[in-house]
Amino acid sequence: SVIRRHSRGQGGSLRDVDLNPEGTLAVTVGFDGFIRVWDLESGEVQILDAQDGLGIEDLQFLPDLRLLSSGDGGLRLWDLETETYESIRADGVGDIEVSWDGLSLAMIVEGGEVRIHDFETGVSRSLDTGESEVGSIAFDPTGMILVAGHEDGTVSVGPVAGGDRHQLLG
């Protein structure tokens, strides 16, 4: 069955949505900058606010129920229990993608650069995806291959560890 709930005060259209791995929580962010976490069983809503007015573009749950948000305020890791966040990267971050095992994160930073963040070590590094600016990214199910959609219409596929990437044209 489909659960429909009206989000009063969402601030108009939504920028992004995500579900936790178990499908019990939905998270939304509107142009108002507030993150709403919906408990799909109880209908309760938790509202998260960084209180800086900076836009949020993307949301992703981690397997341990922490939440990532990206946007003008950078990359933030939210703890839903304390309703606080840790800043992982302070400058603008666009599209983010968490590997299926939750150990790695790919992010697009200003200028279309792709960076890989390792949650175990806390280290981020640049991934060479070619000369064209990247607009979207996705991991394969193993977390070892990253697909990048480029602004010039090409797609590149290659190992997250670095090395040769293959260009898909047409």
PDB file of C-alpha atoms in Angstrom:
ATOM      1  CA  SER A   1       0.000   0.000   0.000  1.00  0.00           C
ATOM      2  CA  VAL A   2       1.047   3.593  -0.537  1.00  0.00           C
ATOM      3  CA  ILE A   3       1.255   5.871   2.478  1.00  0.00           C
ATOM      4  CA  ARG A   4       0.409   9.472   1.718  1.00  0.00           C
ATOM      5  CA  ARG A   5       0.898  12.211   4.238  1.00  0.00           C
ATOM      6  CA  HIS A   6       0.715  15.942   3.696  1.00  0.00           C
ATOM      7  CA  SER A   7       3.795  17.893   4.751  1.00  0.00           C
ATOM      8  CA  ARG A   8       2.497  21.163   6.119  1.00  0.00           C
ATOM      9  CA  GLY A   9       5.130  23.872   5.986  1.00  0.00           C
ATOM     10  CA  GLN A  10       7.454  21.927   3.676  1.00  0.00           C
ATOM     11  CA  GLY A  11       8.157  25.161   1.832  1.00  0.00           C
ATOM     12  CA  GLY A  12       6.883  24.232  -1.607  1.00  0.00           C
ATOM     13  CA  SER A  13       8.444  21.642  -3.856  1.00  0.00           C
ATOM     14  CA  LEU A  14      10.943  19.098  -2.618  1.00  0.00           C
ATOM     15  CA  ARG A  15      14.624  19.121  -3.488  1.00  0.00           C
ATOM     16  CA  ASP A  16      15.349  15.520  -2.475  1.00  0.00           C
ATOM     17  CA  VAL A  17      13.948  12.430  -0.737  1.00  0.00           C
ATOM     18  CA  ASP A  18      15.462   9.178   0.538  1.00  0.00           C
ATOM     19  CA  LEU A  19      14.430   6.032   2.447  1.00  0.00           C
ATOM     20  CA  ASN A  20      16.457   4.265   5.102  1.00  0.00           C
ATOM     21  CA  PRO A  21      17.582   0.708   4.183  1.00  0.00           C
ATOM     22  CA  GLU A  22      14.730  -0.890   6.176  1.00  0.00           C
ATOM     23  CA  GLY A  23      12.094   1.335   4.549  1.00  0.00           C
ATOM     24  CA  THR A  24      10.773   2.597   7.893  1.00  0.00           C
ATOM     25  CA  LEU A  25      11.969   6.199   7.608  1.00  0.00           C
ATOM     26  CA  ALA A  26      11.619   8.688   4.791  1.00  0.00           C
ATOM     27  CA  VAL A  27      13.573  11.919   4.698  1.00  0.00           C
ATOM     28  CA  THR A  28      12.704  15.023   2.687  1.00  0.00           C
ATOM     29  CA  VAL A  29      14.188  18.457   2.179  1.00  0.00           C
ATOM     30  CA  GLY A  30      12.421  21.387   0.587  1.00  0.00           C
ATOM     31  CA  PHE A  31      13.607  24.745  -0.629  1.00  0.00           C
ATOM     32  CA  ASP A  32      12.955  26.014   2.916  1.00  0.00           C
ATOM     33  CA  GLY A  33      16.138  24.162   3.999  1.00  0.00           C
ATOM     34  CA  PHE A  34      14.464  22.083   6.714  1.00  0.00           C
ATOM     35  CA  ILE A  35      15.097  18.346   6.772  1.00  0.00           C
ATOM     36  CA  ARG A  36      12.050  16.309   7.734  1.00  0.00           C
ATOM     37  CA  VAL A  37      12.437  12.703   8.870  1.00  0.00           C
ATOM     38  CA  TRP A  38       9.151  10.807   8.631  1.00  0.00           C
ATOM     39  CA  ASP A  39       8.534   7.649  10.676  1.00  0.00           C
ATOM     40  CA  LEU A  40       6.372   5.729   8.214  1.00  0.00           C
ATOM     41  CA  GLU A  41       4.846   3.505  10.909  1.00  0.00           C
ATOM     42  CA  SER A  42       3.844   6.147  13.475  1.00  0.00           C
ATOM     43  CA  GLY A  43       3.515   9.161  11.188  1.00  0.00           C
ATOM     44  CA  GLU A  44       5.691  11.260  13.494  1.00  0.00           C
ATOM     45  CA  VAL A  45       7.930  13.883  11.910  1.00  0.00           C
ATOM     46  CA  GLN A  46      11.319  15.032  13.174  1.00  0.00           C
ATOM     47  CA  ILE A  47      12.552  18.388  11.835  1.00  0.00           C
ATOM     48  CA  LEU A  48      16.286  19.094  11.532  1.00  0.00           C
ATOM     49  CA  ASP A  49      17.596  22.621  10.995  1.00  0.00           C
ATOM     50  CA  ALA A  50      21.241  23.654  10.670  1.00  0.00           C
ATOM     51  CA  GLN A  51      20.112  27.232  11.456  1.00  0.00           C
ATOM     52  CA  ASP A  52      22.370  28.793   8.842  1.00  0.00           C
ATOM     53  CA  GLY A  53      19.930  29.248   5.941  1.00  0.00           C
ATOM     54  CA  LEU A  54      22.235  27.454   3.498  1.00  0.00           C
ATOM     55  CA  GLY A  55      20.544  25.265   0.881  1.00  0.00           C
ATOM     56  CA  ILE A  56      20.532  21.477   0.959  1.00  0.00           C
ATOM     57  CA  GLU A  57      20.606  19.576  -2.335  1.00  0.00           C
ATOM     58  CA  ASP A  58      20.974  15.886  -1.539  1.00  0.00           C
ATOM     59  CA  LEU A  59      20.182  13.467   1.304  1.00  0.00           C
ATOM     60  CA  GLN A  60      21.425   9.916   1.904  1.00  0.00           C
ATOM     61  CA  PHE A  61      20.890   7.528   4.811  1.00  0.00           C
ATOM     62  CA  LEU A  62      23.830   5.467   6.033  1.00  0.00           C
ATOM     63  CA  PRO A  63      23.164   1.850   7.111  1.00  0.00           C
ATOM     64  CA  ASP A  64      23.528   2.871  10.795  1.00  0.00           C
ATOM     65  CA  LEU A  65      20.644   5.404  10.449  1.00  0.00           C
ATOM     66  CA  ARG A  66      22.847   8.459  10.419  1.00  0.00           C
ATOM     67  CA  LEU A  67      21.982  10.890   7.656  1.00  0.00           C
ATOM     68  CA  LEU A  68      24.161  12.778   5.191  1.00  0.00           C
ATOM     69  CA  SER A  69      23.153  16.105   3.701  1.00  0.00           C
ATOM     70  CA  SER A  70      24.993  18.074   1.035  1.00  0.00           C
ATOM     71  CA  GLY A  71      24.617  21.553  -0.363  1.00  0.00           C
ATOM     72  CA  ASP A  72      25.853  25.114   0.097  1.00  0.00           C
ATOM     73  CA  GLY A  73      26.781  24.344   3.718  1.00  0.00           C
ATOM     74  CA  GLY A  74      29.022  21.485   2.632  1.00  0.00           C
ATOM     75  CA  LEU A  75      28.726  17.855   3.661  1.00  0.00           C
ATOM     76  CA  ARG A  76      27.117  17.178   7.028  1.00  0.00           C
ATOM     77  CA  LEU A  77      26.655  13.957   8.983  1.00  0.00           C
ATOM     78  CA  TRP A  78      23.484  14.115  11.117  1.00  0.00           C
ATOM     79  CA  ASP A  79      22.812  12.110  14.272  1.00  0.00           C
ATOM     80  CA  LEU A  80      19.025  11.676  14.415  1.00  0.00           C
ATOM     81  CA  GLU A  81      19.001  10.931  18.157  1.00  0.00           C
ATOM     82  CA  THR A  82      20.757  14.153  19.200  1.00  0.00           C
ATOM     83  CA  GLU A  83      19.533  16.199  16.192  1.00  0.00           C
ATOM     84  CA  THR A  84      23.066  17.540  15.714  1.00  0.00           C
ATOM     85  CA  TYR A  85      25.518  17.302  12.849  1.00  0.00           C
ATOM     86  CA  GLU A  86      29.236  16.997  12.259  1.00  0.00           C
ATOM     87  CA  SER A  87      30.700  18.924   9.331  1.00  0.00           C
ATOM     88  CA  ILE A  88      32.737  16.618   7.066  1.00  0.00           C
ATOM     89  CA  ARG A  89      33.419  19.237   4.383  1.00  0.00           C
ATOM     90  CA  ALA A  90      32.669  22.938   4.812  1.00  0.00           C
ATOM     91  CA  ASP A  91      32.470  24.164   1.216  1.00  0.00           C
ATOM     92  CA  GLY A  92      29.732  23.412  -1.317  1.00  0.00           C
ATOM     93  CA  VAL A  93      28.954  19.796  -2.165  1.00  0.00           C
ATOM     94  CA  GLY A  94      26.460  18.732  -4.822  1.00  0.00           C
ATOM     95  CA  ASP A  95      25.412  15.163  -5.590  1.00  0.00           C
ATOM     96  CA  ILE A  96      26.405  12.500  -3.050  1.00  0.00           C
ATOM     97  CA  GLU A  97      26.255   8.707  -3.294  1.00  0.00           C
ATOM     98  CA  VAL A  98      26.915   6.216  -0.487  1.00  0.00           C
ATOM     99  CA  SER A  99      28.304   2.795  -1.397  1.00  0.00           C
ATOM    100  CA  TRP A 100      25.951  -0.095  -0.662  1.00  0.00           C
ATOM    101  CA  ASP A 101      28.110  -1.272   2.253  1.00  0.00           C
ATOM    102  CA  GLY A 102      28.102   2.231   3.752  1.00  0.00           C
ATOM    103  CA  LEU A 103      31.902   2.403   3.927  1.00  0.00           C
ATOM    104  CA  SER A 104      32.523   4.945   1.141  1.00  0.00           C
ATOM    105  CA  LEU A 105      30.978   8.114  -0.148  1.00  0.00           C
ATOM    106  CA  ALA A 106      31.369   9.702  -3.560  1.00  0.00           C
ATOM    107  CA  MET A 107      30.659  13.432  -3.755  1.00  0.00           C
ATOM    108  CA  ILE A 108      30.754  16.131  -6.391  1.00  0.00           C
ATOM    109  CA  VAL A 109      32.409  19.293  -5.103  1.00  0.00           C
ATOM    110  CA  GLU A 110      32.661  22.751  -6.639  1.00  0.00           C
ATOM    111  CA  GLY A 111      33.958  22.674 -10.195  1.00  0.00           C
ATOM    112  CA  GLY A 112      32.577  19.184 -10.846  1.00  0.00           C
ATOM    113  CA  GLU A 113      35.431  17.372  -9.116  1.00  0.00           C
ATOM    114  CA  VAL A 114      34.625  13.914  -7.716  1.00  0.00           C
ATOM    115  CA  ARG A 115      35.979  13.053  -4.267  1.00  0.00           C
ATOM    116  CA  ILE A 116      35.836   9.706  -2.486  1.00  0.00           C
ATOM    117  CA  HIS A 117      35.459   9.771   1.311  1.00  0.00           C
ATOM    118  CA  ASP A 118      36.335   6.703   3.415  1.00  0.00           C
ATOM    119  CA  PHE A 119      34.196   6.631   6.579  1.00  0.00           C
ATOM    120  CA  GLU A 120      36.553   4.251   8.413  1.00  0.00           C
ATOM    121  CA  THR A 121      39.662   6.434   8.022  1.00  0.00           C
ATOM    122  CA  GLY A 122      37.968   9.829   7.606  1.00  0.00           C
ATOM    123  CA  VAL A 123      40.189  10.514   4.579  1.00  0.00           C
ATOM    124  CA  SER A 124      38.913  12.078   1.338  1.00  0.00           C
ATOM    125  CA  ARG A 125      40.734  11.942  -1.974  1.00  0.00           C
ATOM    126  CA  SER A 126      40.167  13.169  -5.503  1.00  0.00           C
ATOM    127  CA  LEU A 127      39.138  10.705  -8.217  1.00  0.00           C
ATOM    128  CA  ASP A 128      40.234  11.487 -11.767  1.00  0.00           C
ATOM    129  CA  THR A 129      37.107  11.162 -13.921  1.00  0.00           C
ATOM    130  CA  GLY A 130      38.390  12.952 -17.014  1.00  0.00           C
ATOM    131  CA  GLU A 131      38.353  16.523 -18.242  1.00  0.00           C
ATOM    132  CA  SER A 132      34.602  17.212 -18.415  1.00  0.00           C
ATOM    133  CA  GLU A 133      32.723  18.424 -15.326  1.00  0.00           C
ATOM    134  CA  VAL A 134      30.699  15.722 -13.523  1.00  0.00           C
ATOM    135  CA  GLY A 135      27.026  16.269 -12.695  1.00  0.00           C
ATOM    136  CA  SER A 136      25.912  12.882 -11.322  1.00  0.00           C
ATOM    137  CA  ILE A 137      27.472   9.755  -9.810  1.00  0.00           C
ATOM    138  CA  ALA A 138      26.555   6.192  -8.811  1.00  0.00           C
ATOM    139  CA  PHE A 139      28.308   3.183  -7.258  1.00  0.00           C
ATOM    140  CA  ASP A 140      27.914  -0.347  -8.557  1.00  0.00           C
ATOM    141  CA  PRO A 141      26.644  -2.905  -5.970  1.00  0.00           C
ATOM    142  CA  THR A 142      30.209  -3.906  -4.989  1.00  0.00           C
ATOM    143  CA  GLY A 143      31.204  -0.312  -4.190  1.00  0.00           C
ATOM    144  CA  MET A 144      34.326  -0.789  -6.295  1.00  0.00           C
ATOM    145  CA  ILE A 145      33.154   0.846  -9.546  1.00  0.00           C
ATOM    146  CA  LEU A 146      31.892   4.412  -9.952  1.00  0.00           C
ATOM    147  CA  VAL A 147      29.828   5.673 -12.858  1.00  0.00           C
ATOM    148  CA  ALA A 148      30.004   9.416 -13.552  1.00  0.00           C
ATOM    149  CA  GLY A 149      27.615  11.388 -15.754  1.00  0.00           C
ATOM    150  CA  HIS A 150      29.438  14.323 -17.321  1.00  0.00           C
ATOM    151  CA  GLU A 151      28.030  17.729 -18.289  1.00  0.00           C
ATOM    152  CA  ASP A 152      29.084  17.154 -21.925  1.00  0.00           C
ATOM    153  CA  GLY A 153      26.782  14.106 -22.155  1.00  0.00           C
ATOM    154  CA  THR A 154      29.433  11.419 -21.790  1.00  0.00           C
ATOM    155  CA  VAL A 155      29.477   8.725 -19.121  1.00  0.00           C
ATOM    156  CA  SER A 156      32.660   7.327 -17.597  1.00  0.00           C
ATOM    157  CA  VAL A 157      32.989   4.041 -15.724  1.00  0.00           C
ATOM    158  CA  GLY A 158      35.994   2.976 -13.691  1.00  0.00           C
ATOM    159  CA  PRO A 159      37.422   1.704 -10.415  1.00  0.00           C
ATOM    160  CA  VAL A 160      36.964   3.763  -7.245  1.00  0.00           C
ATOM    161  CA  ALA A 161      40.591   2.971  -6.377  1.00  0.00           C
ATOM    162  CA  GLY A 162      41.685   4.918  -9.469  1.00  0.00           C
ATOM    163  CA  GLY A 163      43.051   3.797 -12.792  1.00  0.00           C
ATOM    164  CA  ASP A 164      41.711   3.608 -16.310  1.00  0.00           C
ATOM    165  CA  ARG A 165      38.142   4.775 -16.891  1.00  0.00           C
ATOM    166  CA  HIS A 166      36.070   3.812 -19.891  1.00  0.00           C
ATOM    167  CA  GLN A 167      34.069   6.455 -21.739  1.00  0.00           C
ATOM    168  CA  LEU A 168      30.561   5.609 -22.944  1.00  0.00           C
ATOM    169  CA  LEU A 169      29.666   7.813 -25.890  1.00  0.00           C
ATOM    170  CA  GLY A 170      26.417   8.354 -27.780  1.00  0.00           C
TER     171      GLY A 170
END
